[in-house]
């Protein structure tokens, strides 16, 4: 977004140099687990007390939001005390519940964030999916160039593809923060957290998945299981086998 003022000046938003584009997502999704944290952090687990629920963050130096993205509450690092700045020497994680993704192959994390953290050469903000790094803040190659801090300065929608990290029928998402003993900002602020599926059950793959009445391994009608994986006739239970495959 580029704003031109009538005094001849202009400015661009977002002003975050390491993430200079707003995101959106277009297309249908299937919510698998969503929370706006209005009911607290039931099922979530943190490695320490750095993570807090609140309705506003710290002072201006932190960059924390002064209101949730939606509703009354959000979760963040050090929302109170020390102007909302995360502490030196932090190494902290917040984990979601284990989220079932059974029957789906394309899984995405969609949430709102207001993240303010030093250049990744010094401080690291990251997202884990089943213990694997799915996203992290920009890191400069050396300390001389390490001035490209991640400063959202307002709520931003963020979409992360988790598909390659899903196993054992589900995924656990973690938000992490590590800091050195130098410059500090407000850290993570997270709201409207959702893990969604983009694709539905795959009809015709021979696997009975949620939303299917049957799956006989093909997409043909008239064999007891329709091309849309719905039971045909309803009088006999479909075995999922063609007649030519039986009795040999």
mmCIF file of N, CA, C and O in Angstrom, residues 139-231:
data_model
loop_
_atom_site.group_PDB
_atom_site.id
_atom_site.type_symbol
_atom_site.label_atom_id
_atom_site.label_comp_id
_atom_site.label_asym_id
_atom_site.label_seq_id
_atom_site.Cartn_x
_atom_site.Cartn_y
_atom_site.Cartn_z
ATOM 1 N N UNK A 139 17.508 -13.645 8.553
ATOM 2 C CA UNK A 139 18.798 -13.584 9.228
ATOM 3 C C UNK A 139 19.869 -13.092 8.265
ATOM 4 O O UNK A 139 20.064 -13.679 7.194
ATOM 5 N N UNK A 140 20.558 -12.033 8.611
ATOM 6 C CA UNK A 140 21.661 -11.526 7.792
ATOM 7 C C UNK A 140 22.850 -12.477 7.877
ATOM 8 O O UNK A 140 22.989 -13.232 8.855
ATOM 9 N N UNK A 141 23.736 -12.447 6.869
ATOM 10 C CA UNK A 141 24.837 -13.411 6.854
ATOM 11 C C UNK A 141 25.935 -13.146 7.870
ATOM 12 O O UNK A 141 26.706 -14.056 8.202
ATOM 13 N N UNK A 142 26.057 -11.910 8.357
ATOM 14 C CA UNK A 142 27.096 -11.606 9.346
ATOM 15 C C UNK A 142 26.625 -10.463 10.229
ATOM 16 O O UNK A 142 25.631 -9.797 9.941
ATOM 17 N N UNK A 143 27.370 -10.217 11.317
ATOM 18 C CA UNK A 143 26.930 -9.217 12.291
ATOM 19 C C UNK A 143 27.051 -7.788 11.762
ATOM 20 O O UNK A 143 26.374 -6.879 12.251
ATOM 21 N N UNK A 144 27.893 -7.548 10.751
ATOM 22 C CA UNK A 144 28.034 -6.203 10.202
ATOM 23 C C UNK A 144 26.778 -5.784 9.438
ATOM 24 O O UNK A 144 26.414 -4.610 9.414
ATOM 25 N N UNK A 145 26.124 -6.753 8.799
ATOM 26 C CA UNK A 145 24.917 -6.454 8.014
ATOM 27 C C UNK A 145 23.639 -6.696 8.796
ATOM 28 O O UNK A 145 22.546 -6.484 8.273
ATOM 29 N N UNK A 146 23.765 -7.138 10.035
ATOM 30 C CA UNK A 146 22.595 -7.600 10.791
ATOM 31 C C UNK A 146 21.798 -6.450 11.392
ATOM 32 O O UNK A 146 21.709 -6.292 12.612
ATOM 33 N N UNK A 147 21.201 -5.641 10.512
ATOM 34 C CA UNK A 147 20.364 -4.525 10.960
ATOM 35 C C UNK A 147 18.958 -4.631 10.385
ATOM 36 O O UNK A 147 18.173 -3.688 10.516
ATOM 37 N N UNK A 148 18.636 -5.763 9.753
ATOM 38 C CA UNK A 148 17.325 -5.919 9.111
ATOM 39 C C UNK A 148 16.384 -6.627 10.084
ATOM 40 O O UNK A 148 16.168 -7.836 10.024
ATOM 41 N N UNK A 149 15.863 -5.846 11.009
ATOM 42 C CA UNK A 149 14.988 -6.386 12.045
ATOM 43 C C UNK A 149 13.588 -6.642 11.477
ATOM 44 O O UNK A 149 13.147 -5.977 10.539
ATOM 45 N N UNK A 150 12.912 -7.605 12.052
ATOM 46 C CA UNK A 150 11.526 -7.897 11.658
ATOM 47 C C UNK A 150 10.612 -7.064 12.553
ATOM 48 O O UNK A 150 10.432 -7.357 13.730
ATOM 49 N N UNK A 151 9.992 -6.029 11.974
ATOM 50 C CA UNK A 151 9.111 -5.138 12.733
ATOM 51 C C UNK A 151 7.763 -5.054 12.023
ATOM 52 O O UNK A 151 7.575 -4.272 11.096
ATOM 53 N N UNK A 152 6.807 -5.874 12.443
ATOM 54 C CA UNK A 152 5.474 -5.821 11.832
ATOM 55 C C UNK A 152 4.763 -4.505 12.140
ATOM 56 O O UNK A 152 4.094 -3.933 11.285
ATOM 57 N N UNK A 153 4.836 -4.092 13.405
ATOM 58 C CA UNK A 153 4.242 -2.822 13.850
ATOM 59 C C UNK A 153 2.714 -2.800 13.827
ATOM 60 O O UNK A 153 2.092 -1.832 14.224
ATOM 61 N N UNK A 154 2.085 -3.861 13.324
ATOM 62 C CA UNK A 154 0.628 -3.986 13.346
ATOM 63 C C UNK A 154 0.289 -5.439 13.033
ATOM 64 O O UNK A 154 1.146 -6.220 12.635
ATOM 65 N N UNK A 155 -0.958 -5.811 13.201
ATOM 66 C CA UNK A 155 -1.376 -7.183 12.929
ATOM 67 C C UNK A 155 -1.250 -7.498 11.440
ATOM 68 O O UNK A 155 -1.650 -6.703 10.587
ATOM 69 N N UNK A 156 -0.708 -8.678 11.145
ATOM 70 C CA UNK A 156 -0.518 -9.137 9.773
ATOM 71 C C UNK A 156 -1.027 -10.578 9.645
ATOM 72 O O UNK A 156 -0.738 -11.429 10.490
ATOM 73 N N UNK A 157 -1.754 -10.867 8.572
ATOM 74 C CA UNK A 157 -2.149 -12.239 8.267
ATOM 75 C C UNK A 157 -0.935 -12.998 7.737
ATOM 76 O O UNK A 157 -0.184 -12.489 6.907
ATOM 77 N N UNK A 158 -0.751 -14.242 8.210
ATOM 78 C CA UNK A 158 0.404 -15.048 7.793
ATOM 79 C C UNK A 158 -0.072 -16.460 7.481
ATOM 80 O O UNK A 158 -0.755 -17.087 8.295
ATOM 81 N N UNK A 159 0.296 -16.957 6.298
ATOM 82 C CA UNK A 159 -0.064 -18.291 5.835
ATOM 83 C C UNK A 159 1.213 -19.113 5.668
ATOM 84 O O UNK A 159 2.161 -18.661 5.020
ATOM 85 N N UNK A 160 1.250 -20.311 6.266
ATOM 86 C CA UNK A 160 2.433 -21.174 6.205
ATOM 87 C C UNK A 160 2.000 -22.569 5.780
ATOM 88 O O UNK A 160 1.107 -23.164 6.396
ATOM 89 N N UNK A 161 2.611 -23.106 4.739
ATOM 90 C CA UNK A 161 2.319 -24.459 4.271
ATOM 91 C C UNK A 161 3.004 -25.468 5.191
ATOM 92 O O UNK A 161 4.233 -25.482 5.306
ATOM 93 N N UNK A 162 2.211 -26.311 5.852
ATOM 94 C CA UNK A 162 2.741 -27.309 6.784
ATOM 95 C C UNK A 162 2.764 -28.712 6.195
ATOM 96 O O UNK A 162 3.175 -29.653 6.879
ATOM 97 N N UNK A 163 2.343 -28.869 4.956
ATOM 98 C CA UNK A 163 2.064 -30.195 4.393
ATOM 99 C C UNK A 163 3.231 -31.167 4.527
ATOM 100 O O UNK A 163 3.045 -32.336 4.876
ATOM 101 N N UNK A 164 4.446 -30.717 4.258
ATOM 102 C CA UNK A 164 5.584 -31.631 4.252
ATOM 103 C C UNK A 164 6.010 -32.062 5.656
ATOM 104 O O UNK A 164 6.810 -32.993 5.801
ATOM 105 N N UNK A 165 5.467 -31.422 6.674
ATOM 106 C CA UNK A 165 5.864 -31.741 8.047
ATOM 107 C C UNK A 165 4.845 -32.606 8.777
ATOM 108 O O UNK A 165 5.046 -32.965 9.940
ATOM 109 N N UNK A 166 3.752 -32.937 8.116
ATOM 110 C CA UNK A 166 2.677 -33.704 8.755
ATOM 111 C C UNK A 166 3.018 -35.191 8.707
ATOM 112 O O UNK A 166 3.407 -35.717 7.664
ATOM 113 N N UNK A 167 2.897 -35.862 9.848
ATOM 114 C CA UNK A 167 3.044 -37.312 9.890
ATOM 115 C C UNK A 167 2.252 -37.851 11.070
ATOM 116 O O UNK A 167 1.799 -37.094 11.929
ATOM 117 N N UNK A 168 2.076 -39.188 11.080
ATOM 118 C CA UNK A 168 1.276 -39.850 12.122
ATOM 119 C C UNK A 168 -0.126 -39.242 12.234
ATOM 120 O O UNK A 168 -0.703 -39.170 13.320
ATOM 121 N N UNK A 169 -0.649 -38.773 11.093
ATOM 122 C CA UNK A 169 -2.029 -38.313 11.062
ATOM 123 C C UNK A 169 -2.297 -36.979 11.704
ATOM 124 O O UNK A 169 -3.444 -36.660 12.029
ATOM 125 N N UNK A 170 -1.263 -36.153 11.895
ATOM 126 C CA UNK A 170 -1.522 -34.866 12.506
ATOM 127 C C UNK A 170 -0.295 -33.990 12.608
ATOM 128 O O UNK A 170 0.791 -34.324 12.102
ATOM 129 N N UNK A 171 -0.459 -32.853 13.278
ATOM 130 C CA UNK A 171 0.642 -31.901 13.404
ATOM 131 C C UNK A 171 0.514 -31.136 14.719
ATOM 132 O O UNK A 171 -0.587 -30.823 15.177
ATOM 133 N N UNK A 172 1.645 -30.855 15.331
ATOM 134 C CA UNK A 172 1.739 -29.972 16.486
ATOM 135 C C UNK A 172 2.528 -28.744 16.060
ATOM 136 O O UNK A 172 3.616 -28.864 15.499
ATOM 137 N N UNK A 173 1.969 -27.563 16.279
ATOM 138 C CA UNK A 173 2.603 -26.308 15.862
ATOM 139 C C UNK A 173 3.247 -25.645 17.074
ATOM 140 O O UNK A 173 2.654 -25.598 18.159
ATOM 141 N N UNK A 174 4.458 -25.145 16.891
ATOM 142 C CA UNK A 174 5.144 -24.446 17.966
ATOM 143 C C UNK A 174 5.628 -23.077 17.531
ATOM 144 O O UNK A 174 6.098 -22.909 16.395
ATOM 145 N N UNK A 175 5.483 -22.095 18.400
ATOM 146 C CA UNK A 175 6.050 -20.764 18.179
ATOM 147 C C UNK A 175 7.260 -20.632 19.104
ATOM 148 O O UNK A 175 7.147 -20.860 20.314
ATOM 149 N N UNK A 176 8.413 -20.280 18.527
ATOM 150 C CA UNK A 176 9.636 -20.222 19.310
ATOM 151 C C UNK A 176 10.315 -18.869 19.254
ATOM 152 O O UNK A 176 10.158 -18.101 18.289
ATOM 153 N N UNK A 177 11.093 -18.574 20.307
ATOM 154 C CA UNK A 177 11.854 -17.331 20.376
ATOM 155 C C UNK A 177 13.166 -17.587 21.109
ATOM 156 O O UNK A 177 13.169 -18.127 22.221
ATOM 157 N N UNK A 178 14.285 -17.210 20.461
ATOM 158 C CA UNK A 178 15.601 -17.238 21.094
ATOM 159 C C UNK A 178 16.213 -15.848 20.976
ATOM 160 O O UNK A 178 16.122 -15.213 19.920
ATOM 161 N N UNK A 179 16.855 -15.375 22.037
ATOM 162 C CA UNK A 179 17.433 -14.029 22.009
ATOM 163 C C UNK A 179 18.841 -14.029 22.590
ATOM 164 O O UNK A 179 19.197 -14.865 23.429
ATOM 165 N N UNK A 180 19.646 -13.051 22.134
ATOM 166 C CA UNK A 180 20.975 -12.865 22.702
ATOM 167 C C UNK A 180 20.872 -11.879 23.869
ATOM 168 O O UNK A 180 19.789 -11.689 24.433
ATOM 169 N N UNK A 181 21.970 -11.217 24.184
ATOM 170 C CA UNK A 181 21.967 -10.313 25.335
ATOM 171 C C UNK A 181 22.063 -8.846 24.911
ATOM 172 O O UNK A 181 22.463 -7.986 25.687
ATOM 173 N N UNK A 182 21.670 -8.577 23.639
ATOM 174 C CA UNK A 182 21.711 -7.206 23.147
ATOM 175 C C UNK A 182 20.332 -6.599 23.005
ATOM 176 O O UNK A 182 19.526 -6.622 23.935
ATOM 177 N N UNK A 183 20.030 -6.113 21.792
ATOM 178 C CA UNK A 183 18.785 -5.402 21.501
ATOM 179 C C UNK A 183 17.583 -6.335 21.587
ATOM 180 O O UNK A 183 17.643 -7.480 21.155
ATOM 181 N N UNK A 184 16.471 -5.811 22.143
ATOM 182 C CA UNK A 184 15.262 -6.628 22.259
ATOM 183 C C UNK A 184 14.036 -5.811 21.874
ATOM 184 O O UNK A 184 14.000 -4.591 22.075
ATOM 185 N N UNK A 185 13.032 -6.533 21.323
ATOM 186 C CA UNK A 185 11.767 -5.911 20.958
ATOM 187 C C UNK A 185 10.612 -6.649 21.639
ATOM 188 O O UNK A 185 10.806 -7.280 22.670
ATOM 189 N N UNK A 186 9.428 -6.586 21.040
ATOM 190 C CA UNK A 186 8.239 -7.130 21.692
ATOM 191 C C UNK A 186 8.017 -8.610 21.480
ATOM 192 O O UNK A 186 7.223 -9.222 22.183
ATOM 193 N N UNK A 187 8.676 -9.200 20.477
ATOM 194 C CA UNK A 187 8.539 -10.633 20.248
ATOM 195 C C UNK A 187 7.226 -11.013 19.581
ATOM 196 O O UNK A 187 6.629 -10.238 18.826
ATOM 197 N N UNK A 188 6.770 -12.225 19.869
ATOM 198 C CA UNK A 188 5.565 -12.789 19.249
ATOM 199 C C UNK A 188 4.288 -12.207 19.835
ATOM 200 O O UNK A 188 4.176 -12.032 21.059
ATOM 201 N N UNK A 189 3.310 -11.974 18.969
ATOM 202 C CA UNK A 189 1.914 -11.756 19.342
ATOM 203 C C UNK A 189 1.079 -12.537 18.321
ATOM 204 O O UNK A 189 1.248 -12.343 17.112
ATOM 205 N N UNK A 190 0.206 -13.421 18.802
ATOM 206 C CA UNK A 190 -0.506 -14.353 17.929
ATOM 207 C C UNK A 190 -2.000 -14.291 18.234
ATOM 208 O O UNK A 190 -2.411 -14.304 19.401
ATOM 209 N N UNK A 191 -2.827 -14.254 17.182
ATOM 210 C CA UNK A 191 -4.272 -14.255 17.353
ATOM 211 C C UNK A 191 -4.912 -15.020 16.197
ATOM 212 O O UNK A 191 -4.282 -15.242 15.148
ATOM 213 N N UNK A 192 -6.156 -15.445 16.390
ATOM 214 C CA UNK A 192 -6.950 -16.142 15.362
ATOM 215 C C UNK A 192 -6.137 -17.247 14.674
ATOM 216 O O UNK A 192 -5.946 -17.256 13.458
ATOM 217 N N UNK A 193 -5.674 -18.184 15.487
ATOM 218 C CA UNK A 193 -4.847 -19.306 15.020
ATOM 219 C C UNK A 193 -5.732 -20.375 14.399
ATOM 220 O O UNK A 193 -6.721 -20.804 14.998
ATOM 221 N N UNK A 194 -5.389 -20.819 13.179
ATOM 222 C CA UNK A 194 -6.148 -21.869 12.489
ATOM 223 C C UNK A 194 -5.208 -22.790 11.719
ATOM 224 O O UNK A 194 -4.330 -22.314 10.997
ATOM 225 N N UNK A 195 -5.411 -24.094 11.876
ATOM 226 C CA UNK A 195 -4.806 -25.075 10.982
ATOM 227 C C UNK A 195 -5.929 -25.597 10.101
ATOM 228 O O UNK A 195 -6.964 -26.042 10.599
ATOM 229 N N UNK A 196 -5.729 -25.504 8.781
ATOM 230 C CA UNK A 196 -6.795 -25.824 7.836
ATOM 231 C C UNK A 196 -6.289 -26.817 6.792
ATOM 232 O O UNK A 196 -5.087 -26.939 6.541
ATOM 233 N N UNK A 197 -7.229 -27.535 6.198
ATOM 234 C CA UNK A 197 -6.944 -28.394 5.048
ATOM 235 C C UNK A 197 -7.441 -27.692 3.798
ATOM 236 O O UNK A 197 -8.488 -27.043 3.814
ATOM 237 N N UNK A 198 -6.688 -27.812 2.730
ATOM 238 C CA UNK A 198 -7.083 -27.183 1.476
ATOM 239 C C UNK A 198 -7.830 -28.172 0.589
ATOM 240 O O UNK A 198 -8.768 -27.825 -0.102
ATOM 241 N N UNK A 199 -7.414 -29.424 0.628
ATOM 242 C CA UNK A 199 -8.060 -30.445 -0.198
ATOM 243 C C UNK A 199 -8.891 -31.372 0.667
ATOM 244 O O UNK A 199 -8.604 -31.580 1.841
ATOM 245 N N UNK A 200 -9.932 -31.936 0.094
ATOM 246 C CA UNK A 200 -10.756 -32.891 0.807
ATOM 247 C C UNK A 200 -10.256 -34.314 0.605
ATOM 248 O O UNK A 200 -9.158 -34.532 0.090
ATOM 249 N N UNK A 201 -11.057 -35.306 0.976
ATOM 250 C CA UNK A 201 -10.689 -36.698 0.757
ATOM 251 C C UNK A 201 -10.449 -36.972 -0.726
ATOM 252 O O UNK A 201 -11.076 -36.363 -1.600
ATOM 253 N N UNK A 202 -9.536 -37.884 -1.026
ATOM 254 C CA UNK A 202 -9.209 -38.242 -2.404
ATOM 255 C C UNK A 202 -10.007 -39.481 -2.773
ATOM 256 O O UNK A 202 -9.694 -40.597 -2.351
ATOM 257 N N UNK A 203 -11.068 -39.285 -3.536
ATOM 258 C CA UNK A 203 -11.923 -40.405 -3.930
ATOM 259 C C UNK A 203 -11.222 -41.246 -4.992
ATOM 260 O O UNK A 203 -10.695 -40.718 -5.976
ATOM 261 N N UNK A 204 -11.213 -42.555 -4.779
ATOM 262 C CA UNK A 204 -10.631 -43.466 -5.750
ATOM 263 C C UNK A 204 -9.240 -43.949 -5.413
ATOM 264 O O UNK A 204 -8.629 -44.676 -6.190
ATOM 265 N N UNK A 205 -8.732 -43.567 -4.208
ATOM 266 C CA UNK A 205 -7.391 -44.026 -3.850
ATOM 267 C C UNK A 205 -7.400 -45.307 -3.014
ATOM 268 O O UNK A 205 -6.357 -45.779 -2.568
ATOM 269 N N UNK A 206 -8.606 -45.885 -2.790
ATOM 270 C CA UNK A 206 -8.694 -47.130 -2.050
ATOM 271 C C UNK A 206 -8.584 -46.987 -0.552
ATOM 272 O O UNK A 206 -8.528 -47.988 0.175
ATOM 273 N N UNK A 207 -8.567 -45.746 -0.054
ATOM 274 C CA UNK A 207 -8.470 -45.488 1.383
ATOM 275 C C UNK A 207 -9.753 -44.801 1.837
ATOM 276 O O UNK A 207 -10.124 -43.761 1.283
ATOM 277 N N UNK A 208 -10.433 -45.373 2.832
ATOM 278 C CA UNK A 208 -11.655 -44.763 3.347
ATOM 279 C C UNK A 208 -11.272 -43.605 4.251
ATOM 280 O O UNK A 208 -10.696 -43.792 5.327
ATOM 281 N N UNK A 209 -11.597 -42.378 3.803
ATOM 282 C CA UNK A 209 -11.189 -41.175 4.505
ATOM 283 C C UNK A 209 -12.422 -40.441 5.027
ATOM 284 O O UNK A 209 -13.533 -40.681 4.560
ATOM 285 N N UNK A 210 -12.254 -39.534 6.014
ATOM 286 C CA UNK A 210 -13.395 -38.778 6.531
ATOM 287 C C UNK A 210 -14.157 -38.084 5.409
ATOM 288 O O UNK A 210 -13.557 -37.475 4.522
ATOM 289 N N UNK A 211 -15.482 -38.209 5.422
ATOM 290 C CA UNK A 211 -16.323 -37.608 4.394
ATOM 291 C C UNK A 211 -16.688 -38.558 3.276
ATOM 292 O O UNK A 211 -17.526 -38.233 2.432
ATOM 293 N N UNK A 212 -16.078 -39.754 3.241
ATOM 294 C CA UNK A 212 -16.384 -40.745 2.224
ATOM 295 C C UNK A 212 -17.269 -41.851 2.805
ATOM 296 O O UNK A 212 -17.047 -42.306 3.931
ATOM 297 N N UNK A 213 -18.244 -42.298 2.018
ATOM 298 C CA UNK A 213 -19.051 -43.443 2.429
ATOM 299 C C UNK A 213 -18.401 -44.756 2.065
ATOM 300 O O UNK A 213 -18.683 -45.804 2.655
ATOM 301 N N UNK A 214 -17.525 -44.719 1.051
ATOM 302 C CA UNK A 214 -16.804 -45.902 0.592
ATOM 303 C C UNK A 214 -15.651 -45.422 -0.283
ATOM 304 O O UNK A 214 -15.599 -44.255 -0.670
ATOM 305 N N UNK A 215 -14.710 -46.302 -0.572
ATOM 306 C CA UNK A 215 -13.650 -46.009 -1.533
ATOM 307 C C UNK A 215 -13.100 -47.334 -2.037
ATOM 308 O O UNK A 215 -12.376 -48.037 -1.323
ATOM 309 N N UNK A 216 -13.521 -47.717 -3.257
ATOM 310 C CA UNK A 216 -13.150 -49.023 -3.808
ATOM 311 C C UNK A 216 -11.960 -48.954 -4.758
ATOM 312 O O UNK A 216 -11.679 -49.897 -5.491
ATOM 313 N N UNK A 217 -11.253 -47.827 -4.752
ATOM 314 C CA UNK A 217 -10.042 -47.739 -5.547
ATOM 315 C C UNK A 217 -10.249 -47.324 -6.988
ATOM 316 O O UNK A 217 -9.323 -47.408 -7.802
ATOM 317 N N UNK A 218 -11.468 -46.911 -7.367
ATOM 318 C CA UNK A 218 -11.697 -46.417 -8.717
ATOM 319 C C UNK A 218 -12.738 -45.306 -8.686
ATOM 320 O O UNK A 218 -13.309 -45.009 -7.633
ATOM 321 N N UNK A 219 -12.958 -44.694 -9.815
ATOM 322 C CA UNK A 219 -13.947 -43.615 -9.935
ATOM 323 C C UNK A 219 -15.019 -44.001 -10.945
ATOM 324 O O UNK A 219 -15.354 -43.244 -11.857
ATOM 325 N N UNK A 220 -15.586 -45.196 -10.745
ATOM 326 C CA UNK A 220 -16.628 -45.696 -11.629
ATOM 327 C C UNK A 220 -17.938 -45.811 -10.870
ATOM 328 O O UNK A 220 -17.952 -46.173 -9.684
ATOM 329 N N UNK A 221 -19.033 -45.534 -11.575
ATOM 330 C CA UNK A 221 -20.361 -45.741 -11.015
ATOM 331 C C UNK A 221 -20.827 -47.170 -11.315
ATOM 332 O O UNK A 221 -20.306 -47.835 -12.213
ATOM 333 N N UNK A 222 -21.812 -47.625 -10.549
ATOM 334 C CA UNK A 222 -22.448 -48.903 -10.826
ATOM 335 C C UNK A 222 -21.772 -50.108 -10.218
ATOM 336 O O UNK A 222 -22.204 -51.245 -10.459
ATOM 337 N N UNK A 223 -20.744 -49.920 -9.402
ATOM 338 C CA UNK A 223 -20.070 -51.068 -8.778
ATOM 339 C C UNK A 223 -20.253 -51.090 -7.266
ATOM 340 O O UNK A 223 -19.517 -51.740 -6.543
ATOM 341 N N UNK A 224 -21.275 -50.382 -6.793
ATOM 342 C CA UNK A 224 -21.548 -50.350 -5.357
ATOM 343 C C UNK A 224 -20.975 -49.141 -4.655
ATOM 344 O O UNK A 224 -21.390 -48.800 -3.550
ATOM 345 N N UNK A 225 -19.984 -48.512 -5.280
ATOM 346 C CA UNK A 225 -19.366 -47.308 -4.719
ATOM 347 C C UNK A 225 -19.223 -46.309 -5.857
ATOM 348 O O UNK A 225 -18.499 -46.557 -6.825
ATOM 349 N N UNK A 226 -19.909 -45.190 -5.755
ATOM 350 C CA UNK A 226 -20.009 -44.255 -6.883
ATOM 351 C C UNK A 226 -18.699 -43.524 -7.145
ATOM 352 O O UNK A 226 -17.738 -43.606 -6.362
ATOM 353 N N UNK A 227 -18.670 -42.763 -8.232
ATOM 354 C CA UNK A 227 -17.499 -41.976 -8.594
ATOM 355 C C UNK A 227 -17.235 -40.863 -7.590
ATOM 356 O O UNK A 227 -16.146 -40.274 -7.579
ATOM 357 N N UNK A 228 -18.238 -40.556 -6.738
ATOM 358 C CA UNK A 228 -18.077 -39.555 -5.671
ATOM 359 C C UNK A 228 -17.854 -40.212 -4.318
ATOM 360 O O UNK A 228 -17.946 -39.576 -3.273
ATOM 361 N N UNK A 229 -17.581 -41.524 -4.336
ATOM 362 C CA UNK A 229 -17.331 -42.299 -3.120
ATOM 363 C C UNK A 229 -18.527 -42.284 -2.174
ATOM 364 O O UNK A 229 -18.397 -42.096 -0.948
ATOM 365 N N UNK A 230 -19.707 -42.462 -2.741
ATOM 366 C CA UNK A 230 -20.931 -42.648 -1.968
ATOM 367 C C UNK A 230 -21.455 -44.054 -2.234
ATOM 368 O O UNK A 230 -21.388 -44.558 -3.363
ATOM 369 N N UNK A 231 -21.969 -44.715 -1.189
ATOM 370 C CA UNK A 231 -22.469 -46.075 -1.322
ATOM 371 C C UNK A 231 -23.683 -46.081 -2.236
ATOM 372 O O UNK A 231 -24.611 -45.286 -2.066
#
